[in-house]
Amino acid sequence: EAETKTLPSARQQDQLKKWLEPAPGDALRWPMMLGFEVVVEKLTIMATKELRKGYTQFQLGVSFCGRDLKSRRVPWRMGLMCLSKPSTMEMQPKWRVIFAIDGPDGLTSRELSLALSETPEPPTSHRLRFIIYGVRAQATGVEEVRELGSCELCAGYDLPISDLRPADPRAQRIIEVSAAEAELGAAALTPALRATLQLSTRRAGRLREVAGDPVGRR
């Protein structure tokens, strides 16, 4: 006897599409269901001429609970620079990183309990960190990748259980790097680099579920 399947309504399909990513054609891509996803929606970087000369490329890294993920390297492109602000580059990369929660390599309940702790605060290794790396060539021809600066969020009170949304004030983070920190020599009153990140997350509520705290901070 043939099995009768009930198709989802148009309203249900529209609700589902909000969580899916567009793919070539009319297809949609189903994300990793049990992973914690972090998205860099927008990135604005102001960098001095000296920094852009010293570091020909930059790279964005995201770390959480000892897991480190990096984006591809990005050169300074004049086509992405603001005409009104020649030293500023704006991008809407929508870079996505996914931290697995389930499976043999997933974040454990012990790791997440430490990451979600509010008193005492979690160690740096268990905070959600965003790092700007600079890439420069050495005299030997070997490239050096150097951490220039970072910012961080504490999952316990910076991540609502309903996820960060781009319009949320907490979703904007700033990284500032001085000339001394970038090893550019002479000190300056203004930062050598200032990066503004607009963030969003998906499935932050799963972190508390796995840690054994299904309610959490909203």
Short mmCIF file of C-alpha atoms in Angstrom, two decimals:
data_model
loop_
_atom_site.label_atom_id
_atom_site.label_comp_id
_atom_site.label_asym_id
_atom_site.label_seq_id
_atom_site.Cartn_x
_atom_site.Cartn_y
_atom_site.Cartn_z
CA GLU A 1 0.00 0.00 0.00
CA ALA A 2 1.45 3.35 -1.02
CA GLU A 3 2.49 5.71 1.76
CA THR A 4 0.81 9.11 1.73
CA LYS A 5 3.10 12.01 2.60
CA THR A 6 1.80 15.39 3.66
CA LEU A 7 3.77 18.25 2.11
CA PRO A 8 4.60 21.27 4.29
CA SER A 9 2.42 24.31 3.76
CA ALA A 10 3.72 27.43 1.97
CA ARG A 11 3.97 29.18 5.35
CA GLN A 12 6.01 26.33 6.83
CA GLN A 13 8.30 26.35 3.79
CA ASP A 14 8.85 30.12 4.13
CA GLN A 15 9.74 29.68 7.82
CA LEU A 16 12.16 26.88 6.99
CA LYS A 17 13.89 28.91 4.26
CA LYS A 18 15.01 31.45 6.86
CA TRP A 19 17.39 28.83 8.25
CA LEU A 20 18.68 27.56 4.92
CA GLU A 21 21.43 29.01 2.76
CA PRO A 22 20.94 29.75 -0.95
CA ALA A 23 22.71 27.41 -3.36
CA PRO A 24 23.14 27.50 -7.16
CA GLY A 25 19.88 27.43 -9.05
CA ASP A 26 16.73 27.18 -6.97
CA ALA A 27 18.31 24.85 -4.43
CA LEU A 28 18.86 25.51 -0.74
CA ARG A 29 21.69 24.24 1.43
CA TRP A 30 20.85 22.55 4.75
CA PRO A 31 23.31 23.67 7.46
CA MET A 32 24.96 21.43 10.03
CA MET A 33 22.04 20.92 12.41
CA LEU A 34 23.97 20.36 15.61
CA GLY A 35 26.75 22.91 15.18
CA PHE A 36 27.19 26.36 16.72
CA GLU A 37 27.57 28.80 13.84
CA VAL A 38 29.21 32.23 13.94
CA VAL A 39 28.85 34.63 11.00
CA VAL A 40 30.89 37.75 10.29
CA GLU A 41 28.20 39.70 8.47
CA LYS A 42 30.21 42.86 7.83
CA LEU A 43 33.81 43.89 8.31
CA THR A 44 35.16 47.45 8.19
CA ILE A 45 38.91 47.94 8.54
CA MET A 46 40.76 51.22 8.82
CA ALA A 47 44.50 50.76 8.36
CA THR A 48 47.26 53.31 7.99
CA LYS A 49 49.52 53.38 4.95
CA GLU A 50 52.42 52.13 7.07
CA LEU A 51 50.47 49.10 8.26
CA ARG A 52 49.27 48.22 4.75
CA LYS A 53 52.84 48.48 3.51
CA GLY A 54 54.21 46.35 6.34
CA TYR A 55 51.45 43.73 6.16
CA THR A 56 50.36 43.06 2.58
CA GLN A 57 47.50 40.75 3.58
CA PHE A 58 45.30 40.15 6.59
CA GLN A 59 43.44 37.13 7.90
CA LEU A 60 40.55 36.75 10.33
CA GLY A 61 40.53 33.99 12.92
CA VAL A 62 37.81 32.75 15.26
CA SER A 63 38.51 30.59 18.29
CA PHE A 64 36.26 28.97 20.88
CA CYS A 65 36.98 26.30 23.50
CA GLY A 66 40.44 25.64 22.12
CA ARG A 67 39.28 25.27 18.50
CA ASP A 68 40.91 27.73 16.08
CA LEU A 69 39.51 28.47 12.63
CA LYS A 70 40.86 30.94 10.06
CA SER A 71 39.47 32.63 6.96
CA ARG A 72 41.36 32.84 3.71
CA ARG A 73 43.97 35.58 3.42
CA VAL A 74 42.74 38.87 2.00
CA PRO A 75 45.02 41.42 0.26
CA TRP A 76 44.45 45.15 0.52
CA ARG A 77 42.45 45.90 -2.61
CA MET A 78 41.84 49.47 -3.66
CA GLY A 79 38.56 48.36 -5.25
CA LEU A 80 37.19 47.65 -1.79
CA MET A 81 38.42 50.88 -0.25
CA CYS A 82 35.94 53.67 0.53
CA LEU A 83 36.33 56.61 -1.86
CA SER A 84 35.58 59.07 0.95
CA LYS A 85 38.02 57.31 3.31
CA PRO A 86 41.03 56.00 1.33
CA SER A 87 42.44 54.15 4.34
CA THR A 88 39.20 52.25 5.07
CA MET A 89 38.08 48.97 3.54
CA GLU A 90 34.52 47.67 3.81
CA MET A 91 33.43 44.10 3.17
CA GLN A 92 30.29 42.05 3.63
CA PRO A 93 31.99 38.65 3.57
CA LYS A 94 29.38 36.65 5.55
CA TRP A 95 32.21 34.38 6.68
CA ARG A 96 30.76 31.37 8.49
CA VAL A 97 32.51 29.15 10.99
CA ILE A 98 30.84 26.15 12.58
CA PHE A 99 31.90 24.56 15.85
CA ALA A 100 30.61 20.99 16.04
CA ILE A 101 28.67 20.17 19.18
CA ASP A 102 27.97 16.48 18.66
CA GLY A 103 30.18 13.66 17.48
CA PRO A 104 33.70 12.60 18.48
CA ASP A 105 35.21 16.02 17.71
CA GLY A 106 32.34 18.09 19.11
CA LEU A 107 32.47 20.47 22.05
CA THR A 108 31.92 18.55 25.28
CA SER A 109 29.55 19.43 28.11
CA ARG A 110 32.55 20.10 30.35
CA GLU A 111 34.09 22.53 27.84
CA LEU A 112 30.79 24.33 27.36
CA SER A 113 30.11 24.55 31.09
CA LEU A 114 33.45 26.32 31.46
CA ALA A 115 32.74 28.58 28.47
CA LEU A 116 29.31 29.56 29.85
CA SER A 117 30.55 30.26 33.36
CA GLU A 118 29.88 33.79 34.61
CA THR A 119 31.48 33.53 38.05
CA PRO A 120 34.34 32.97 37.67
CA GLU A 121 34.66 34.16 34.08
CA PRO A 122 35.98 31.61 31.57
CA PRO A 123 39.66 31.59 30.59
CA THR A 124 40.63 33.22 27.29
CA SER A 125 40.87 29.79 25.66
CA HIS A 126 37.14 29.22 26.24
CA ARG A 127 35.88 32.63 25.12
CA LEU A 128 34.66 33.40 21.62
CA ARG A 129 37.64 35.31 20.21
CA PHE A 130 38.02 37.16 16.92
CA ILE A 131 41.62 37.71 15.85
CA ILE A 132 43.11 39.89 13.11
CA TYR A 133 46.34 38.45 11.69
CA GLY A 134 48.77 40.37 9.52
CA VAL A 135 50.82 38.64 6.81
CA ARG A 136 54.21 40.03 5.83
CA ALA A 137 57.19 38.77 3.87
CA GLN A 138 60.56 38.26 5.55
CA ALA A 139 63.96 38.95 4.03
CA THR A 140 64.35 35.18 3.65
CA GLY A 141 61.25 35.08 1.44
CA VAL A 142 59.21 33.23 4.06
CA GLU A 143 55.89 34.79 5.01
CA GLU A 144 55.20 35.58 8.65
CA VAL A 145 51.65 35.44 10.01
CA ARG A 146 51.38 37.56 13.14
CA GLU A 147 48.47 38.21 15.49
CA LEU A 148 47.84 41.95 15.51
CA GLY A 149 44.83 42.26 17.81
CA SER A 150 41.66 40.61 19.02
CA CYS A 151 38.32 41.05 20.77
CA GLU A 152 36.25 38.51 22.61
CA LEU A 153 32.80 37.58 23.86
CA CYS A 154 31.91 35.58 26.95
CA ALA A 155 29.27 33.06 25.95
CA GLY A 156 27.61 33.19 29.36
CA TYR A 157 26.38 36.77 29.09
CA ASP A 158 27.25 38.03 25.57
CA LEU A 159 25.35 35.33 23.65
CA PRO A 160 21.56 35.35 24.11
CA ILE A 161 19.87 31.96 23.88
CA SER A 162 17.88 33.36 20.94
CA ASP A 163 21.17 34.15 19.10
CA LEU A 164 22.93 37.36 18.20
CA ARG A 165 21.32 39.30 15.37
CA PRO A 166 23.17 41.90 13.25
CA ALA A 167 21.00 44.73 14.65
CA ASP A 168 21.80 43.81 18.27
CA PRO A 169 24.25 46.32 19.86
CA ARG A 170 26.16 43.35 21.31
CA ALA A 171 26.76 42.09 17.77
CA GLN A 172 29.21 44.89 16.97
CA ARG A 173 32.78 44.42 18.18
CA ILE A 174 35.89 46.54 17.65
CA ILE A 175 39.56 45.60 17.43
CA GLU A 176 42.16 48.35 17.73
CA VAL A 177 45.89 47.90 17.13
CA SER A 178 48.53 50.53 17.90
CA ALA A 179 51.64 51.12 15.82
CA ALA A 180 53.75 49.65 18.62
CA GLU A 181 51.62 46.49 18.79
CA ALA A 182 52.00 46.09 15.01
CA GLU A 183 55.78 46.61 15.33
CA LEU A 184 55.72 49.59 12.99
CA GLY A 185 58.23 51.62 14.93
CA ALA A 186 57.21 55.19 15.73
CA ALA A 187 54.29 55.62 18.10
CA ALA A 188 51.17 57.44 16.94
CA LEU A 189 48.15 58.94 18.66
CA THR A 190 45.67 57.19 16.36
CA PRO A 191 45.39 53.38 15.93
CA ALA A 192 47.37 51.80 13.12
CA LEU A 193 44.38 49.48 12.57
CA ARG A 194 40.76 49.62 13.66
CA ALA A 195 38.45 46.77 12.66
CA THR A 196 34.69 46.83 13.25
CA LEU A 197 32.93 43.47 13.06
CA GLN A 198 29.17 42.97 12.70
CA LEU A 199 28.32 39.47 13.94
CA SER A 200 25.47 37.00 14.16
CA THR A 201 25.13 33.47 15.52
CA ARG A 202 23.00 30.39 14.94
CA ARG A 203 21.99 27.75 17.49
CA ALA A 204 23.54 29.39 20.56
CA GLY A 205 20.79 27.76 22.61
CA ARG A 206 22.31 24.34 21.85
CA LEU A 207 25.42 25.34 23.80
CA ARG A 208 23.40 25.54 27.02
CA GLU A 209 21.51 22.35 26.27
CA VAL A 210 24.72 20.36 25.90
CA ALA A 211 26.21 22.07 28.97
CA GLY A 212 23.15 20.99 30.99
CA ASP A 213 21.66 24.49 31.29
CA PRO A 214 18.59 24.50 28.99
CA VAL A 215 17.21 27.81 30.29
CA GLY A 216 20.21 30.13 30.30
CA ARG A 217 20.26 33.89 29.87
CA ARG A 218 17.84 35.29 27.28
#
